[in-house]
Coordinates of C-alpha atoms in Angstrom, one line a residue:
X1 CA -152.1 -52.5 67.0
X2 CA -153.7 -55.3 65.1
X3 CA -156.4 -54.2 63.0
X4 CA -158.8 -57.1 61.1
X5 CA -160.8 -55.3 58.7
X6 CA -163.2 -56.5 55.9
X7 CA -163.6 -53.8 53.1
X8 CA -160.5 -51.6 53.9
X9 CA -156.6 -52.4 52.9
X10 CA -154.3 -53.8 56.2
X11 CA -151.9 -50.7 55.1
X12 CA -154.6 -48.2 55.1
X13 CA -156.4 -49.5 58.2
X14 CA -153.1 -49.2 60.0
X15 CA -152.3 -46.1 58.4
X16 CA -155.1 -44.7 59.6
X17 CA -155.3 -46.2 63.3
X18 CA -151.5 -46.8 63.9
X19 CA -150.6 -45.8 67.8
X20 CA -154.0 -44.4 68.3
X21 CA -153.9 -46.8 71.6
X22 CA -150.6 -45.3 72.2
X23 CA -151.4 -41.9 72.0
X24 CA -154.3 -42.0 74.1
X25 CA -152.7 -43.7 76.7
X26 CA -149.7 -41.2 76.6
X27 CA -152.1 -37.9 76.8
X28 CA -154.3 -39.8 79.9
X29 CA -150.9 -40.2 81.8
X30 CA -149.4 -36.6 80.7
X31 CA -152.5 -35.3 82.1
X32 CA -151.7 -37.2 85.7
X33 CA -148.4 -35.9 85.4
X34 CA -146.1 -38.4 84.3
X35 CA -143.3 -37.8 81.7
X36 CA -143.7 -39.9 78.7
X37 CA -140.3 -40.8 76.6
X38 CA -141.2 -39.7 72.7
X39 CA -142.7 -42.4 71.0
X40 CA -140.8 -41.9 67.6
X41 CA -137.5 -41.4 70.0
X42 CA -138.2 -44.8 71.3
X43 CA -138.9 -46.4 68.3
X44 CA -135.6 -45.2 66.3
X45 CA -134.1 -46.5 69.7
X46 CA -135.4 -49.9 70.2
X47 CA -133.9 -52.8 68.0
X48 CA -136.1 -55.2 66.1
X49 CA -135.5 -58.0 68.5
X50 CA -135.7 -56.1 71.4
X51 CA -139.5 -55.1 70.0
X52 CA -140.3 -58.4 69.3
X53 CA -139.1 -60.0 72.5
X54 CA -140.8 -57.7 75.0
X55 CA -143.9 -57.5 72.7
X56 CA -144.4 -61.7 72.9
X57 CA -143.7 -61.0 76.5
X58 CA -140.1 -61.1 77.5
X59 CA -140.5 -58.2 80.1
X60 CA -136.8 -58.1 81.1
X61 CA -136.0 -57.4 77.7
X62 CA -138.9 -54.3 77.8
X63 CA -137.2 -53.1 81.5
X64 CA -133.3 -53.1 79.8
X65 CA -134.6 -51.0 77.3
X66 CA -136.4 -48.6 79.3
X67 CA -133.4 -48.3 81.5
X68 CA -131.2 -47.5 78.3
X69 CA -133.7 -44.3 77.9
X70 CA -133.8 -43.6 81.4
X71 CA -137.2 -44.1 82.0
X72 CA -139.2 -45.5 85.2
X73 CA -141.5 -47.5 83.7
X74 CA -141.9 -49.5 80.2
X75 CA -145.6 -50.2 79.2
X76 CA -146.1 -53.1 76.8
X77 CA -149.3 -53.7 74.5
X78 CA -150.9 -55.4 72.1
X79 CA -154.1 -53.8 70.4
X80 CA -156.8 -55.7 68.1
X81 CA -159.4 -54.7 66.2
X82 CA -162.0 -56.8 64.0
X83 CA -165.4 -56.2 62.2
X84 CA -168.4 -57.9 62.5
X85 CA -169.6 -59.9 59.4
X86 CA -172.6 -58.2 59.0
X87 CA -174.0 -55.0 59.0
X88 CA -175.9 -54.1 61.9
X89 CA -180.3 -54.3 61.3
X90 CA -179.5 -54.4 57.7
X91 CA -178.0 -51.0 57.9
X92 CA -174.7 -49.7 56.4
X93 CA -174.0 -49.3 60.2
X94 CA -170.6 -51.5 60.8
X95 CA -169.8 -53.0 64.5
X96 CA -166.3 -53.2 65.0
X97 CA -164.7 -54.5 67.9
X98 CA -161.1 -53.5 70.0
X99 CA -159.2 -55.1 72.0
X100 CA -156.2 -54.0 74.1
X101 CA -153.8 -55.8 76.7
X102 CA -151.1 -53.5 78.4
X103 CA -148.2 -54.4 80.9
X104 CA -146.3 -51.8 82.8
X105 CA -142.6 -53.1 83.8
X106 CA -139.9 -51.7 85.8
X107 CA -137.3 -50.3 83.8
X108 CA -134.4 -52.1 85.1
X109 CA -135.6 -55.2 86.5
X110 CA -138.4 -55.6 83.9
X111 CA -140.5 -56.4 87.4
X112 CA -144.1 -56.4 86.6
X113 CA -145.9 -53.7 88.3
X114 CA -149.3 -53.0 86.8
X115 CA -151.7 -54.6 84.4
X116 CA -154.7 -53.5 81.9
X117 CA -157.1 -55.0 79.6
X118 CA -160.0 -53.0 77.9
X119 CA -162.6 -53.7 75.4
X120 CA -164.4 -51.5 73.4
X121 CA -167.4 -51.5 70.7
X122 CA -168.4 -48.8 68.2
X123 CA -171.4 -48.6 64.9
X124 CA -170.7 -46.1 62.1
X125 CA -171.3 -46.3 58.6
X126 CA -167.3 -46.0 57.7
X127 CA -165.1 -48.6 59.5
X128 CA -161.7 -46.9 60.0
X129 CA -164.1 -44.1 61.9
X130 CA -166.2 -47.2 63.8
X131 CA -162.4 -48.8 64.3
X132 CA -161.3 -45.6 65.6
X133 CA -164.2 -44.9 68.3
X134 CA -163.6 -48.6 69.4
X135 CA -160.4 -48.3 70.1
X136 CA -160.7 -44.8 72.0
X137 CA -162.9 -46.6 74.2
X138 CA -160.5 -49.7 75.0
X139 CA -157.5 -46.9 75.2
X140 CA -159.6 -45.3 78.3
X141 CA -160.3 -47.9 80.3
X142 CA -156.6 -49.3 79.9
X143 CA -155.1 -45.6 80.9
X144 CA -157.5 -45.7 84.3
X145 CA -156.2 -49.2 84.8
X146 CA -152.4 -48.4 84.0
X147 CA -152.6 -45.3 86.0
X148 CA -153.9 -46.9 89.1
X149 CA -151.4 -49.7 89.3
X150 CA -148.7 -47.5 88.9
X151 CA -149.6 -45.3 91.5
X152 CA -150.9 -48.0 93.9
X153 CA -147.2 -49.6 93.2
X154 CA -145.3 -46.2 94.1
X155 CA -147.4 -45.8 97.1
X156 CA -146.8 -49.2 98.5
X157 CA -143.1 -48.4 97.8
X158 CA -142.7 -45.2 99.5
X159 CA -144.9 -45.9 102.1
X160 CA -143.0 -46.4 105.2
X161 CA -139.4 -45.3 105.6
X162 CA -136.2 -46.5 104.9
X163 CA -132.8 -45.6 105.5
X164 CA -129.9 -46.2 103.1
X165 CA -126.2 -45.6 103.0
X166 CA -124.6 -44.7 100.2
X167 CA -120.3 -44.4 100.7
X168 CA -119.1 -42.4 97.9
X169 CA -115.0 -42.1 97.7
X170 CA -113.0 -39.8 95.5
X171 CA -115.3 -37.0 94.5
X172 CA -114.9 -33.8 94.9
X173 CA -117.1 -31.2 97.0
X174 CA -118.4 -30.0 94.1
X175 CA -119.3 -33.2 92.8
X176 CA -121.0 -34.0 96.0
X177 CA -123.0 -31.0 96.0
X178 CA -124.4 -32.4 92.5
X179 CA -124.9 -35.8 93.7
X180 CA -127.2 -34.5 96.8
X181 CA -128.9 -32.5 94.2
X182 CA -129.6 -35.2 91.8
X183 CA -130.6 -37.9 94.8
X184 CA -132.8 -35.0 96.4
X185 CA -134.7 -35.1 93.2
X186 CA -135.6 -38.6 93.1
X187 CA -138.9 -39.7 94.1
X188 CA -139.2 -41.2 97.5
X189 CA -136.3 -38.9 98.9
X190 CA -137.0 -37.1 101.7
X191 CA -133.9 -36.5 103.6
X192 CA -130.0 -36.6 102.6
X193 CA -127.7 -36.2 106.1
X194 CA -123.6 -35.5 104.7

């Protein structure tokens, strides 16, 4: 997040705000059920310029990495936030503005799958609080969008069926019993025939 701020410090601004578009995007999608990688995990995980590459939009960079953790999906963002220049009315009410863009890849292929912008405005007398509110509300719209893509992408994909054959040589039984166990808990799997 980028966060443009008149009276407050960059540090504590961001300090303050820091993955609060994060974080609400994580808890809309945990609440539709998806499973979300640890943010700090991912972060101690991701090199420098594997950050800075997917974040000015190298999206095969973003779906390597998300492969390396053995996620699905890889959702990249940017986040901005400025003040207005003047109070609002002539009141110690402060407008500050939020911005967010988010792209969710294909771990793997770094295919792009679904896409989100949201806006959001917010008044209150302290601007970390105004910044905060402002973001909440660009954060929402962006999970509704995210979520919908995604699932409008998964149902498009497993819509329909398809058959594939997989030879495996050299296992044992054992091994295959695992394998059939592992593939029958992919998503999209509906039969496995030995």
């Amino acid at each position: 997040e980028d966060n443009i701020l008149s009276n407050a410090s960059y540090w504590e601004a961001y300090s303050v705000s820091t993955s609060q578009a994060e974080s609400v995007v994580n808890k809309r999608m945990k609440e539709k059920g998806f499973n979300i990688v640890d943010p700090n995990f991912m972060r101690k995980s991701l090199k420098p310029q594997e950050a800075r590459a997917a974040w000015e939009g190298d999206y095969a960079t973003a779906g390597r990495f998300g492969q390396r953790l053995g996620a699905e999906i890889v959702i990249v963002g940017q986040a901005a936030s400025t003040r207005s220049a003047n109070n609002i009315m002539g009141s110690d009410l402060l407008s500050v503005s939020s911005t967010i863009n988010a792209t969710a890849v294909k771990a793997g292929t770094g295919e792009i799958i679904a896409q989100a912008s949201g806006k959001g405005t917010a008044a209150h007398i302290n601007e970390i609080a105004a910044m905060q509110e402002a973001l909440q509300k660009a954060s929402d719209q962006v999970a509704d969008q995210l979520i919908e893509g995604i699932l409008d992408t998964w149902q498009k994909e497993s819509s329909g069926t398809r058959a594939i054959a997989l030879s495996v040589n050299g296992i044992s039984t054992q091994e295959l019993e695992r394998l059939k166990s592992s593939l029958e808990k992919m998503r999209g799997v509906s039969e496995i025939l030995v």
